[in-house]
Short mmCIF file of C-alpha atoms in Angstrom, two decimals:
data_model
loop_
_atom_site.label_atom_id
_atom_site.label_comp_id
_atom_site.label_asym_id
_atom_site.label_seq_id
_atom_site.Cartn_x
_atom_site.Cartn_y
_atom_site.Cartn_z
CA MET I 1 -26.98 -5.00 -3.57
CA PRO I 2 -24.49 -7.73 -2.58
CA ASP I 3 -25.59 -11.32 -2.23
CA ASN I 4 -23.96 -14.00 -0.08
CA THR I 5 -21.58 -14.87 -2.90
CA ASP I 6 -19.94 -11.48 -2.38
CA PHE I 7 -18.96 -12.53 1.14
CA LEU I 8 -17.20 -15.76 0.14
CA LEU I 9 -13.42 -15.64 -0.04
CA SER I 10 -13.46 -18.06 -2.98
CA SER I 11 -15.51 -15.52 -4.96
CA TYR I 12 -12.44 -13.28 -5.28
CA ASP I 13 -10.16 -15.86 -6.87
CA TYR I 14 -8.96 -15.74 -10.46
CA VAL I 15 -6.35 -17.56 -12.53
CA LEU I 16 -3.17 -15.61 -13.19
CA PRO I 17 -0.29 -17.12 -15.19
CA PRO I 18 2.93 -16.69 -13.13
CA GLU I 19 4.70 -15.08 -16.07
CA GLN I 20 2.31 -12.09 -15.82
CA ILE I 21 3.51 -11.21 -12.31
CA ALA I 22 5.88 -8.31 -12.94
CA GLN I 23 9.33 -9.03 -11.53
CA GLU I 24 10.89 -5.77 -12.68
CA PRO I 25 9.61 -2.22 -13.14
CA PRO I 26 9.04 -1.06 -16.72
CA THR I 27 12.15 0.20 -18.47
CA GLU I 28 10.98 3.77 -17.95
CA ARG I 29 8.76 5.08 -15.18
CA GLY I 30 5.33 5.85 -16.58
CA ALA I 31 5.64 3.44 -19.51
CA SER I 32 3.04 1.01 -18.15
CA ARG I 33 -0.25 0.13 -19.79
CA LEU I 34 -3.55 1.43 -18.45
CA MET I 35 -6.90 -0.35 -18.53
CA VAL I 36 -9.78 2.14 -18.34
CA VAL I 37 -13.16 0.93 -17.05
CA GLN I 38 -16.41 2.54 -15.97
CA ARG I 39 -17.34 2.42 -12.29
CA HIS I 40 -21.04 2.23 -13.16
CA GLY I 41 -22.99 0.99 -16.15
CA GLU I 42 -21.36 -0.86 -19.01
CA LEU I 43 -17.78 -1.85 -18.24
CA LYS I 44 -16.39 -0.85 -21.70
CA PRO I 45 -12.67 -1.58 -21.08
CA GLU I 46 -10.25 0.59 -23.03
CA HIS I 47 -6.59 -0.33 -23.39
CA ARG I 48 -4.38 2.74 -23.15
CA GLN I 49 -0.98 3.84 -21.86
CA PHE I 50 -0.53 5.39 -18.42
CA ALA I 51 0.89 8.48 -20.10
CA ASP I 52 -2.63 9.06 -21.51
CA LEU I 53 -4.07 9.57 -18.02
CA PRO I 54 -4.13 13.41 -18.00
CA ASP I 55 -6.39 13.38 -21.07
CA LEU I 56 -8.70 10.74 -19.60
CA LEU I 57 -9.57 12.47 -16.33
CA PRO I 58 -12.72 14.58 -15.98
CA ASP I 59 -12.30 18.35 -16.10
CA ASN I 60 -11.49 19.86 -12.68
CA ALA I 61 -11.06 16.46 -11.03
CA LEU I 62 -9.31 16.23 -7.67
CA LEU I 63 -6.58 13.60 -7.35
CA VAL I 64 -5.55 12.50 -3.86
CA ALA I 65 -2.25 10.59 -3.51
CA ASN I 66 -0.40 8.91 -0.65
CA ASN I 67 2.93 10.64 0.01
CA SER I 68 4.37 8.03 2.38
CA ARG I 69 7.90 6.85 1.69
CA VAL I 70 9.12 3.25 1.88
CA LEU I 71 11.69 2.58 4.59
CA PRO I 72 14.50 0.10 3.79
CA ALA I 73 12.92 -1.81 6.65
CA ARG I 74 14.50 -5.27 6.25
CA LEU I 75 17.67 -5.95 8.27
CA GLN I 76 19.97 -8.97 8.46
CA GLY I 77 21.31 -9.80 11.92
CA LEU I 78 22.78 -12.44 14.20
CA ARG I 79 21.55 -14.45 17.16
CA SER I 80 23.76 -15.10 20.18
CA THR I 81 24.29 -18.59 18.76
CA GLY I 82 25.77 -17.09 15.60
CA GLY I 83 22.74 -18.06 13.52
CA ARG I 84 21.35 -15.59 11.02
CA VAL I 85 18.05 -13.79 11.50
CA GLU I 86 16.00 -11.37 9.39
CA PHE I 87 13.90 -8.56 10.85
CA LEU I 88 11.29 -6.47 9.05
CA LEU I 89 10.18 -3.40 11.00
CA LEU I 90 6.41 -2.84 10.84
CA THR I 91 5.87 0.09 13.21
CA PRO I 92 6.06 3.45 11.36
CA LEU I 93 8.99 5.65 12.36
CA PRO I 94 6.80 8.57 13.52
CA LEU I 95 5.12 6.29 16.05
CA ILE I 96 8.50 5.05 17.28
CA ALA I 97 9.76 8.62 17.65
CA ALA I 98 6.70 9.46 19.76
CA VAL I 99 7.39 6.72 22.35
CA ALA I 100 11.21 6.43 22.25
CA GLU I 101 12.97 6.81 25.59
CA ALA I 102 16.62 7.32 26.48
CA GLY I 103 18.22 4.69 28.70
CA ASP I 104 20.96 5.09 31.29
CA ASP I 105 23.42 3.58 28.80
CA GLY I 106 22.74 6.37 26.32
CA LEU I 107 20.79 4.12 23.96
CA LEU I 108 17.31 4.98 22.75
CA THR I 109 14.66 2.32 23.23
CA ALA I 110 11.10 1.60 22.11
CA ARG I 111 8.77 -1.36 21.87
CA VAL I 112 7.77 -2.03 18.26
CA GLU I 113 6.26 -4.67 16.02
CA GLY I 114 8.10 -6.61 13.34
CA LEU I 115 8.34 -9.80 11.33
CA LEU I 116 11.17 -12.19 12.19
CA ARG I 117 12.56 -15.08 10.20
CA SER I 118 15.25 -17.47 11.40
CA GLY I 119 16.45 -20.98 10.72
CA GLY I 120 16.05 -21.89 14.40
CA HIS I 121 13.41 -21.47 17.08
CA LEU I 122 13.26 -17.95 18.51
CA LYS I 123 12.45 -17.41 22.19
CA ALA I 124 11.15 -14.47 24.17
CA GLY I 125 13.96 -12.69 25.98
CA GLU I 126 16.55 -13.46 23.31
CA LEU I 127 18.79 -10.58 22.23
CA LEU I 128 19.56 -10.13 18.53
CA GLU I 129 22.25 -7.89 17.03
CA PHE I 130 22.05 -5.92 13.79
CA GLY I 131 25.47 -4.34 13.47
CA SER I 132 26.92 -1.95 16.01
CA SER I 133 24.02 0.51 16.03
CA LEU I 134 20.94 -1.65 16.65
CA LYS I 135 19.93 -4.49 18.94
CA LEU I 136 16.53 -5.91 19.76
CA ARG I 137 15.08 -8.07 22.50
CA LEU I 138 12.27 -10.48 21.72
CA GLU I 139 9.20 -9.83 23.86
CA GLU I 140 6.03 -11.55 22.64
CA GLN I 141 5.33 -13.77 19.65
CA HIS I 142 2.16 -13.49 17.57
CA ASP I 143 0.88 -15.35 14.53
CA PHE I 144 2.72 -15.77 11.22
CA GLY I 145 6.16 -14.61 12.33
CA ARG I 146 4.99 -11.39 13.94
CA TRP I 147 6.73 -10.29 17.17
CA ASP I 148 6.65 -7.48 19.68
CA VAL I 149 10.27 -6.52 20.29
CA THR I 150 12.19 -3.85 22.15
CA LEU I 151 14.65 -1.91 19.99
CA PHE I 152 17.88 -0.43 21.33
CA TRP I 153 19.71 1.97 19.02
CA LYS I 154 22.14 4.85 18.78
CA ASP I 155 21.46 8.24 17.24
CA ASP I 156 18.96 8.42 14.35
CA LEU I 157 16.92 5.24 13.79
CA ALA I 158 16.02 6.23 10.23
CA HIS I 159 19.72 6.53 9.42
CA VAL I 160 20.35 3.04 10.82
CA PHE I 161 17.80 1.55 8.42
CA GLU I 162 18.79 3.75 5.48
CA THR I 163 22.43 2.65 5.75
CA SER I 164 21.95 -1.00 6.74
CA GLY I 165 18.50 -2.02 5.54
CA THR I 166 17.09 -3.17 2.22
CA ILE I 167 13.85 -2.31 0.45
CA PRO I 168 11.23 -4.93 1.42
CA LEU I 169 10.04 -6.06 -2.00
CA PRO I 170 6.83 -8.13 -1.89
CA PRO I 171 7.24 -11.93 -1.69
CA TYR I 172 5.83 -12.47 -5.20
CA ILE I 173 8.86 -10.62 -6.61
CA ARG I 174 11.21 -13.58 -6.56
CA ARG I 175 14.54 -11.81 -6.56
CA LYS I 176 16.65 -9.82 -4.16
CA PRO I 177 16.24 -6.04 -4.22
CA GLY I 178 18.82 -4.17 -6.28
CA LEU I 179 20.07 -0.61 -6.39
CA GLU I 180 17.38 0.30 -8.93
CA ASP I 181 14.63 -0.62 -6.47
CA SER I 182 15.77 2.08 -4.05
CA GLU I 183 14.52 4.60 -6.60
CA ARG I 184 11.86 2.73 -8.56
CA TYR I 185 10.02 1.35 -5.50
CA GLN I 186 9.35 4.93 -4.36
CA THR I 187 6.90 7.41 -5.85
CA ILE I 188 8.37 10.65 -7.18
CA TYR I 189 6.29 12.56 -4.62
CA ALA I 190 7.21 10.49 -1.54
CA ARG I 191 8.21 12.82 1.27
CA GLU I 192 11.30 12.25 3.40
CA GLU I 193 9.46 13.21 6.58
CA LYS I 194 6.78 10.60 5.76
CA THR I 195 9.21 7.66 5.72
CA GLY I 196 7.86 4.51 7.35
CA SER I 197 5.89 2.33 4.93
CA VAL I 198 6.92 -1.30 4.45
CA ALA I 199 5.44 -1.38 0.94
CA ALA I 200 5.04 1.26 -1.74
CA PRO I 201 1.69 2.84 -2.65
CA THR I 202 2.21 1.20 -6.01
CA ALA I 203 -0.42 3.04 -8.10
CA GLY I 204 1.74 6.11 -7.59
CA LEU I 205 4.83 4.47 -9.07
CA HIS I 206 3.56 5.26 -12.59
CA PHE I 207 3.61 9.04 -12.16
CA THR I 208 6.46 11.04 -13.67
CA PRO I 209 7.30 14.76 -13.42
CA LYS I 210 6.01 15.17 -16.98
CA ILE I 211 2.67 13.51 -16.20
CA LYS I 212 2.26 15.65 -13.09
CA GLU I 213 3.04 18.76 -15.15
CA GLN I 214 0.39 17.77 -17.70
CA LEU I 215 -2.14 17.29 -14.90
CA GLU I 216 -1.44 20.79 -13.65
CA LYS I 217 -1.81 22.27 -17.13
CA ARG I 218 -5.20 20.58 -17.46
CA GLY I 219 -6.35 22.11 -14.18
CA ILE I 220 -6.43 18.78 -12.34
CA GLU I 221 -6.09 19.51 -8.64
CA TRP I 222 -3.54 17.47 -6.62
CA ARG I 223 -3.65 16.90 -2.86
CA GLU I 224 -1.97 14.38 -0.60
CA VAL I 225 -2.66 12.16 2.38
CA THR I 226 -0.34 9.84 4.30
CA LEU I 227 -0.94 6.18 5.02
CA TYR I 228 1.98 4.19 6.38
CA VAL I 229 1.54 0.84 4.66
CA GLY I 230 1.85 -1.82 7.35
CA TYR I 231 1.39 -5.48 8.16
CA GLY I 232 -2.06 -5.64 6.58
CA THR I 233 -0.46 -5.67 3.14
CA PHE I 234 1.21 -8.99 4.02
CA SER I 235 -1.76 -10.53 5.81
CA PRO I 236 -3.93 -12.81 3.63
CA VAL I 237 -7.62 -13.35 4.29
CA ARG I 238 -7.98 -16.75 5.94
CA CYS I 239 -11.73 -16.70 6.66
CA ASP I 240 -14.14 -18.39 4.26
CA ASP I 241 -16.58 -15.57 5.10
CA ILE I 242 -14.65 -12.34 4.45
CA ARG I 243 -16.80 -10.48 7.00
CA GLU I 244 -14.90 -12.33 9.74
CA HIS I 245 -11.54 -10.91 8.62
CA HIS I 246 -10.00 -8.20 10.80
CA MET I 247 -7.63 -5.67 9.27
CA HIS I 248 -4.51 -4.53 11.10
CA ASN I 249 -4.60 -0.84 11.92
CA GLU I 250 -2.53 1.55 9.84
CA CYS I 251 -1.52 5.12 10.68
CA ILE I 252 -3.08 7.80 8.50
CA GLU I 253 -2.98 11.57 8.16
CA VAL I 254 -5.47 13.71 6.25
CA PRO I 255 -4.14 17.29 6.43
CA ALA I 256 -6.45 20.30 6.58
CA GLU I 257 -5.68 21.44 3.02
CA THR I 258 -6.66 18.01 1.66
CA ALA I 259 -9.88 17.87 3.67
CA GLU I 260 -10.77 21.38 2.47
CA ALA I 261 -10.07 20.45 -1.15
CA VAL I 262 -12.27 17.35 -0.88
CA LEU I 263 -15.11 19.34 0.67
CA ALA I 264 -14.85 21.97 -2.07
CA ALA I 265 -14.85 19.33 -4.81
CA LYS I 266 -17.91 17.65 -3.31
CA LYS I 267 -19.74 20.96 -3.03
CA GLU I 268 -18.93 21.85 -6.65
CA GLY I 269 -19.77 18.42 -8.03
CA ARG I 270 -16.20 17.63 -9.06
CA PRO I 271 -15.02 14.01 -8.80
CA VAL I 272 -12.56 12.92 -6.11
CA ILE I 273 -10.22 10.27 -7.52
CA ALA I 274 -7.88 8.34 -5.22
CA VAL I 275 -4.42 7.42 -6.48
CA GLY I 276 -4.20 3.89 -5.10
CA THR I 277 -6.02 1.84 -2.52
CA THR I 278 -3.91 3.36 0.28
CA SER I 279 -5.21 6.84 -0.53
CA ALA I 280 -8.73 5.41 -0.68
CA ARG I 281 -8.29 3.79 2.75
CA ALA I 282 -6.92 7.00 4.21
CA LEU I 283 -9.85 9.10 2.97
CA GLU I 284 -12.54 6.55 3.77
CA GLY I 285 -10.89 5.61 7.08
CA ALA I 286 -10.82 9.21 8.24
CA TYR I 287 -14.47 9.61 7.20
CA ALA I 288 -15.41 6.46 9.14
CA ALA I 289 -13.66 7.79 12.25
CA LEU I 290 -15.18 11.27 12.11
CA GLY I 291 -18.46 10.80 10.27
CA SER I 292 -17.49 13.62 7.91
CA VAL I 293 -14.64 14.94 5.77
CA ALA I 294 -12.25 16.74 8.10
CA PRO I 295 -8.57 16.81 9.07
CA PHE I 296 -7.55 13.60 10.81
CA LYS I 297 -4.46 12.00 12.31
CA GLY I 298 -4.80 8.56 13.83
CA GLU I 299 -5.34 4.92 12.90
CA THR I 300 -7.71 3.08 10.62
CA GLY I 301 -8.56 -0.57 10.26
CA ILE I 302 -11.17 0.05 7.57
CA PHE I 303 -12.06 -2.98 5.45
CA LEU I 304 -14.08 -2.20 2.33
CA TYR I 305 -15.88 -4.91 0.36
CA PRO I 306 -19.24 -5.18 -1.48
CA GLY I 307 -22.02 -4.13 0.85
CA LYS I 308 -19.94 -1.43 2.53
CA SER I 309 -20.47 2.23 1.64
CA VAL I 310 -17.91 4.49 0.01
CA HIS I 311 -18.40 8.10 1.12
CA VAL I 312 -15.51 10.12 -0.27
CA ILE I 313 -13.98 8.77 -3.46
CA ASP I 314 -15.70 8.70 -6.84
CA GLY I 315 -12.98 7.01 -8.87
CA LEU I 316 -9.71 5.15 -8.41
CA ILE I 317 -6.34 4.72 -10.11
CA THR I 318 -4.91 1.39 -9.01
CA ASN I 319 -2.74 -1.56 -9.94
CA PHE I 320 -4.03 -5.12 -10.35
CA HIS I 321 -4.22 -6.96 -7.04
CA LEU I 322 -3.65 -10.47 -5.71
CA PRO I 323 -6.49 -13.01 -5.87
CA CYS I 324 -8.52 -13.21 -2.64
CA SER I 325 -6.80 -10.12 -1.18
CA THR I 326 -8.41 -7.29 0.77
CA LEU I 327 -7.32 -4.95 -2.03
CA ILE I 328 -9.32 -6.68 -4.77
CA MET I 329 -12.25 -6.63 -2.33
CA LEU I 330 -11.83 -2.87 -1.92
CA VAL I 331 -11.95 -2.39 -5.69
CA ALA I 332 -15.00 -4.68 -5.83
CA CYS I 333 -16.65 -2.46 -3.21
CA LEU I 334 -16.26 0.44 -5.62
CA MET I 335 -17.49 -1.19 -8.84
CA GLY I 336 -18.93 -4.63 -8.01
CA ARG I 337 -17.32 -8.07 -7.69
CA GLU I 338 -18.50 -9.57 -10.98
CA ARG I 339 -17.48 -6.44 -12.88
CA ILE I 340 -13.99 -6.31 -11.40
CA LEU I 341 -13.43 -10.00 -12.10
CA GLN I 342 -14.59 -9.47 -15.65
CA ALA I 343 -12.03 -6.68 -16.00
CA TYR I 344 -9.30 -8.85 -14.48
CA HIS I 345 -10.08 -11.73 -16.82
CA GLU I 346 -9.71 -9.37 -19.77
CA ALA I 347 -6.46 -8.00 -18.35
CA VAL I 348 -5.07 -11.53 -18.13
CA ALA I 349 -6.19 -12.30 -21.68
CA GLU I 350 -4.63 -9.04 -22.94
CA GLY I 351 -1.29 -9.81 -21.30
CA TYR I 352 -1.24 -7.06 -18.68
CA ARG I 353 1.51 -7.17 -16.05
CA PHE I 354 0.21 -7.64 -12.51
CA PHE I 355 0.93 -6.43 -8.96
CA SER I 356 3.44 -3.89 -7.61
CA TYR I 357 5.62 -3.32 -10.68
CA GLY I 358 2.80 -4.12 -13.09
CA ASP I 359 0.30 -2.14 -15.15
CA ALA I 360 -2.52 0.08 -13.91
CA MET I 361 -6.29 0.41 -14.01
CA TYR I 362 -8.31 3.61 -13.98
CA ILE I 363 -11.86 3.27 -12.67
CA ARG I 364 -13.76 6.20 -14.15
CA PRO I 365 -16.40 7.92 -11.98
#
């Protein structure tokens, strides 16, 4: 049972040397280290390689991964004054497609959410230009650089971003994105039609075709969900009592075949293991919305931390997360705050690489 300490933001802090924040992906995909810990009982950390994962999973386990694809969602544009401005699209493309309307001028238009950064003061009503194919009008400002804007574009919006945008690497990666990131900041199973995330489901970055082939040979079942990673991944917890924090909603899809596979695994006593916190949020968010495991397409603002119940997943493959973030709280919900901090302290001492391009952790059921 959680005590009040579990609800304090300061209880999820830990010391991480800056040099252990991975600035580049490993030389080869799948070459990361893997810390293996028990969800229950004695922690017993093991230090392995991610390539060992197929041999570490329980027989007949079900893995559920997030197949969303990262959009090159960051654009550089100009104000009417000639000043530079940066826009990061936050609304997933499928949602934009659902509400887009054609104007009399032949342009498509939709109201969306994004992050804006400029050297000067931005005002509602201002028109910004991003090349010849995209303009936006500022509508309403929110906290921390977030704006509601109206987009005006020609032809295919995805193509506009794919040709003019850059991959939105997280702020703790202190370099500009390069050509390599276009490939390495995507999972090998990301689906083109699921493009729209503003950050990668990073636990999935470790998987290679060879590892997936080994999983299949071992009889490990693989199913997918979609969660379009949104603004919540950028939004720090600012409440001393974490129960006062409100997550931003994210769009999720749990297809029928995945729901059926989860139900079958539960019935047969086989463990359901989420690949990443985004897959965990999709499964648990759908369960919270429906009260059962079933196909779902909608939004979730689920926030998991000690004291909350986990209904679907039994284990988790994940990266190491930022101090005081909602993601470390989610992992603490699964295995306990003191235990996860103990594991993190050992990971620091053992020289693991942290965050998006860093090493991985496997929480055994």
